[in-house]
Short mmCIF file of C-alpha atoms in Angstrom, two decimals:
data_model
loop_
_atom_site.label_atom_id
_atom_site.label_comp_id
_atom_site.label_asym_id
_atom_site.label_seq_id
_atom_site.Cartn_x
_atom_site.Cartn_y
_atom_site.Cartn_z
CA UNK A 1126 100.06 112.12 91.71
CA UNK A 1127 100.49 115.26 93.80
CA UNK A 1128 102.90 114.75 96.69
CA UNK A 1129 102.31 116.91 99.77
CA UNK A 1130 105.25 117.68 102.05
CA UNK A 1131 104.47 119.05 105.49
CA UNK A 1132 106.93 120.90 107.67
CA UNK A 1133 108.06 120.82 110.30
CA UNK A 1134 107.63 117.19 111.26
CA UNK A 1135 107.24 118.17 114.89
CA UNK A 1136 106.55 121.61 116.36
CA UNK A 1137 107.08 122.19 120.07
CA UNK A 1138 105.25 125.22 121.45
CA UNK A 1139 103.63 126.45 124.64
CA UNK A 1140 99.96 127.30 125.18
CA UNK A 1141 99.31 130.89 124.16
CA UNK A 1142 101.95 130.84 121.43
CA UNK A 1143 101.32 131.00 117.67
CA UNK A 1144 101.73 127.91 115.45
CA UNK A 1145 102.54 127.99 111.77
CA UNK A 1146 102.29 124.72 109.83
CA UNK A 1147 103.35 124.40 106.21
CA UNK A 1148 102.12 122.15 103.37
CA UNK A 1149 103.94 122.22 100.05
CA UNK A 1150 102.62 120.49 96.94
CA UNK A 1151 104.73 118.96 94.17
CA UNK A 1152 102.49 120.65 91.62
CA UNK A 1153 99.82 123.30 91.73
CA UNK A 1154 96.62 122.34 93.57
CA UNK A 1155 93.67 123.34 91.35
CA UNK A 1156 91.19 125.86 92.75
CA UNK A 1157 92.90 125.74 96.13
CA UNK A 1158 91.25 122.43 96.86
CA UNK A 1159 93.28 121.89 100.01
CA UNK A 1160 92.03 120.78 103.41
CA UNK A 1161 93.53 120.50 106.89
CA UNK A 1162 92.60 117.89 109.50
CA UNK A 1163 93.35 117.49 113.20
CA UNK A 1164 93.90 114.06 114.71
CA UNK A 1165 94.23 113.33 118.39
CA UNK A 1166 95.57 109.99 119.70
CA UNK A 1167 93.17 107.11 119.26
CA UNK A 1168 90.65 109.25 117.41
CA UNK A 1169 89.56 109.77 113.81
CA UNK A 1170 90.75 112.95 112.14
CA UNK A 1171 88.41 115.92 112.05
CA UNK A 1172 88.09 118.63 109.43
CA UNK A 1173 89.58 122.01 110.33
CA UNK A 1174 89.94 123.90 107.04
CA UNK A 1175 88.69 123.27 103.47
CA UNK A 1176 89.13 125.24 100.27
CA UNK A 1177 92.49 126.35 101.71
CA UNK A 1178 90.92 129.03 103.94
CA UNK A 1179 87.35 128.15 104.95
CA UNK A 1180 86.88 127.03 108.53
CA UNK A 1181 84.78 123.93 109.12
CA UNK A 1182 81.68 124.17 111.28
CA UNK A 1183 82.55 124.74 114.94
CA UNK A 1184 86.21 125.55 114.36
CA UNK A 1185 87.28 128.58 116.40
CA UNK A 1186 88.61 131.63 114.62
CA UNK A 1187 92.08 131.18 116.08
CA UNK A 1188 92.49 128.66 113.24
CA UNK A 1189 93.15 130.10 109.81
CA UNK A 1190 94.28 128.72 106.49
CA UNK A 1191 96.01 130.49 103.63
CA UNK A 1192 97.90 129.88 100.44
CA UNK A 1193 97.39 128.87 96.84
CA UNK A 1194 99.18 127.05 94.07
CA UNK A 1195 101.82 124.92 95.78
CA UNK A 1196 102.23 126.58 99.18
CA UNK A 1197 99.68 126.44 101.97
CA UNK A 1198 99.76 127.37 105.64
CA UNK A 1199 97.69 126.56 108.70
CA UNK A 1200 98.03 129.12 111.46
CA UNK A 1201 96.81 128.73 115.00
CA UNK A 1202 97.01 131.87 117.09
CA UNK A 1203 97.00 131.66 120.87
CA UNK A 1204 97.36 127.89 121.24
CA UNK A 1205 94.95 126.19 123.61
CA UNK A 1206 95.78 122.86 125.36
CA UNK A 1207 93.22 121.05 123.16
CA UNK A 1208 94.99 122.18 119.96
CA UNK A 1209 97.99 119.87 120.51
CA UNK A 1210 97.56 117.06 118.03
CA UNK A 1211 98.75 115.86 114.64
CA UNK A 1212 97.69 117.91 111.64
CA UNK A 1213 97.38 116.60 108.07
CA UNK A 1214 96.86 118.48 104.83
CA UNK A 1215 95.04 116.90 101.89
CA UNK A 1216 94.61 117.93 98.29
CA UNK A 1217 91.39 117.02 96.51
CA UNK A 1218 91.74 119.04 93.37
CA UNK A 1219 92.92 116.55 90.81
CA UNK A 1220 92.10 113.05 89.79
CA UNK A 1221 92.62 110.47 92.50
CA UNK A 1222 94.45 109.79 94.66
CA UNK A 1223 93.41 112.70 96.87
CA UNK A 1224 96.72 112.62 98.65
CA UNK A 1225 97.57 113.51 102.27
CA UNK A 1226 100.74 114.95 103.68
CA UNK A 1227 102.77 112.98 106.19
CA UNK A 1228 101.55 115.10 109.12
CA UNK A 1229 102.90 117.63 111.58
CA UNK A 1230 102.84 116.79 115.25
CA UNK A 1231 102.11 119.84 117.38
CA UNK A 1232 103.34 119.07 120.87
CA UNK A 1233 103.47 120.94 124.16
CA UNK A 1234 106.88 122.37 124.93
CA UNK B 1180 73.30 114.45 112.96
CA UNK B 1181 75.57 112.64 110.52
CA UNK B 1182 77.23 109.44 111.71
CA UNK B 1183 79.20 106.72 109.96
CA UNK B 1184 80.26 103.36 111.35
CA UNK B 1185 82.57 100.74 109.93
CA UNK B 1186 82.08 97.02 110.36
CA UNK B 1187 83.96 93.94 109.21
CA UNK B 1188 86.62 91.51 110.25
CA UNK B 1189 89.43 92.60 112.52
CA UNK B 1190 91.76 89.85 111.35
CA UNK B 1191 92.29 88.46 107.87
CA UNK B 1192 94.89 86.07 106.53
CA UNK B 1193 97.30 86.94 103.73
CA UNK B 1194 95.79 86.41 100.24
CA UNK B 1195 92.23 86.61 101.60
CA UNK B 1196 89.65 89.16 100.52
CA UNK B 1197 88.58 91.90 102.93
CA UNK B 1198 85.03 93.20 102.94
CA UNK B 1199 84.20 96.29 104.97
CA UNK B 1200 80.80 97.90 105.38
CA UNK B 1201 80.12 101.52 106.18
CA UNK B 1202 76.65 102.17 107.60
CA UNK B 1203 75.66 105.80 107.82
CA UNK B 1204 72.81 107.97 108.99
CA UNK B 1205 71.84 111.62 108.79
CA UNK B 1206 72.08 111.85 105.01
CA UNK B 1207 71.34 109.74 101.95
CA UNK B 1208 72.63 109.13 98.45
CA UNK B 1209 69.53 110.79 97.08
CA UNK B 1210 71.30 114.09 97.77
CA UNK B 1211 73.30 115.34 94.84
CA UNK B 1212 76.97 115.86 95.52
CA UNK B 1213 77.26 113.26 98.25
CA UNK B 1214 80.26 110.96 98.26
CA UNK B 1215 81.22 108.22 100.72
CA UNK B 1216 84.62 106.64 100.73
CA UNK B 1217 87.45 104.99 102.59
CA UNK B 1218 90.73 106.22 103.99
CA UNK B 1219 93.22 104.06 105.81
CA UNK B 1220 96.02 104.62 108.29
CA UNK B 1221 98.70 102.04 109.12
CA UNK B 1222 99.67 102.05 112.80
CA UNK B 1223 101.77 105.13 113.57
CA UNK B 1224 101.71 106.29 109.97
CA UNK B 1225 99.97 108.86 107.78
CA UNK B 1226 96.58 108.73 106.12
CA UNK B 1227 96.11 107.14 102.72
CA UNK B 1228 93.11 107.83 100.49
CA UNK B 1229 91.63 104.55 99.18
CA UNK B 1230 88.34 104.92 97.26
CA UNK B 1231 85.09 106.85 96.96
CA UNK B 1232 81.64 106.39 95.47
CA UNK B 1233 79.31 109.29 94.64
CA UNK B 1234 75.55 109.74 94.67
CA UNK B 1235 75.46 109.14 90.90
CA UNK B 1236 77.45 105.87 91.23
CA UNK B 1237 80.63 107.45 89.95
CA UNK B 1238 83.53 105.51 91.51
CA UNK B 1239 87.12 106.63 92.01
CA UNK B 1240 90.01 104.49 93.22
CA UNK B 1241 93.58 105.03 94.38
CA UNK B 1242 95.54 103.99 91.26
CA UNK B 1243 98.08 102.13 93.39
CA UNK B 1244 95.29 99.88 94.78
CA UNK B 1245 92.76 99.96 91.94
CA UNK B 1246 93.31 96.43 90.69
CA UNK B 1247 92.37 95.05 94.11
CA UNK B 1248 89.43 97.29 95.01
CA UNK B 1249 85.70 97.37 94.46
CA UNK B 1250 83.41 99.93 96.05
CA UNK B 1251 79.62 99.63 95.89
CA UNK B 1252 76.63 101.20 97.60
CA UNK B 1253 73.30 99.97 98.84
CA UNK B 1254 71.12 103.04 98.84
CA UNK B 1255 68.19 101.33 100.51
CA UNK B 1256 70.36 100.34 103.49
CA UNK B 1257 72.49 103.51 103.62
CA UNK B 1258 75.61 101.42 103.25
CA UNK B 1259 78.85 101.48 101.30
CA UNK B 1260 80.89 98.32 100.89
CA UNK B 1261 84.58 98.13 100.12
CA UNK B 1262 86.22 94.89 99.04
CA UNK B 1263 89.96 94.49 98.77
CA UNK B 1264 91.44 91.32 97.35
CA UNK B 1265 94.74 89.59 97.98
CA UNK B 1266 95.36 91.15 101.39
CA UNK B 1267 98.94 91.48 102.57
CA UNK B 1268 100.44 92.36 105.98
CA UNK B 1269 101.25 95.85 104.60
CA UNK B 1270 97.48 96.39 104.35
CA UNK B 1271 97.26 96.29 108.16
CA UNK B 1272 95.66 99.61 109.05
CA UNK B 1273 92.75 101.41 110.58
CA UNK B 1274 90.16 101.84 107.86
CA UNK B 1275 88.00 104.96 108.12
CA UNK B 1276 84.70 105.49 106.42
CA UNK B 1277 84.26 109.06 105.29
CA UNK B 1278 81.60 111.38 103.86
CA UNK B 1279 82.76 114.14 101.59
CA UNK B 1280 81.74 117.72 101.38
CA UNK B 1281 79.04 118.45 98.81
CA UNK B 1282 80.56 118.14 95.30
CA UNK B 1283 84.02 118.29 96.86
CA UNK B 1284 86.23 115.39 97.93
CA UNK B 1285 87.48 116.68 101.26
CA UNK B 1286 86.24 114.67 104.24
CA UNK B 1287 83.55 116.48 106.12
CA UNK B 1288 82.62 113.57 108.40
CA UNK B 1289 84.59 110.56 109.59
CA UNK B 1290 83.68 107.23 111.08
CA UNK B 1291 85.50 106.05 114.19
CA UNK B 1292 87.62 103.62 112.17
CA UNK B 1293 88.18 99.91 112.37
CA UNK B 1294 91.57 98.23 112.75
CA UNK B 1295 92.16 95.42 110.28
CA UNK B 1296 95.17 93.20 110.93
CA UNK B 1297 96.56 90.98 108.17
CA UNK B 1298 98.39 88.04 109.65
CA UNK B 1299 98.55 84.30 109.30
#
């Protein structure tokens, strides 16, 4: 089973700043099959990035994903108030389970 | 427009069997590459991948839960059913129904989720 470790656990930033979220895998994720999700309180998660760097439909270009192998990054430039949420990474490149990270909470400073 | 909605009991007793139904619209299992599955989230905790069934009836389970799980589909009703036996309070969670990307197991669409509490 691939274990995903996200850092930091909580990130406190102000609107307009740049956010960098990390997701590290315990072993290489095949074919960069890594996704990022955003979850706001009381809501289901929603897809932000898939294939490590492809934005989902409707996701603004201030969101970008990068990385390969065991190290992946979600970057949000120029934070907007609606971007503050919990972000999860997920790998879907090996046999199940398609594990999730423990989440990074992006909060307003 | 793709939508998914979960239904089932909100409260089950320990040792009982849970049955959850996902009813979806906007796509069908006749489309190659389609997968529908379940992901759960205990209160205040992270997401946990549970199970998935694909258009060709291929089924995949979380190994840590596999002995307790069965996932089936009713193509004519656009439904996926998850059964989980021997429920325990640690299984208390919001259960999300999810549709994958085509031929890829990331979640492209999520249901709203249903909270299942396991308590006597």
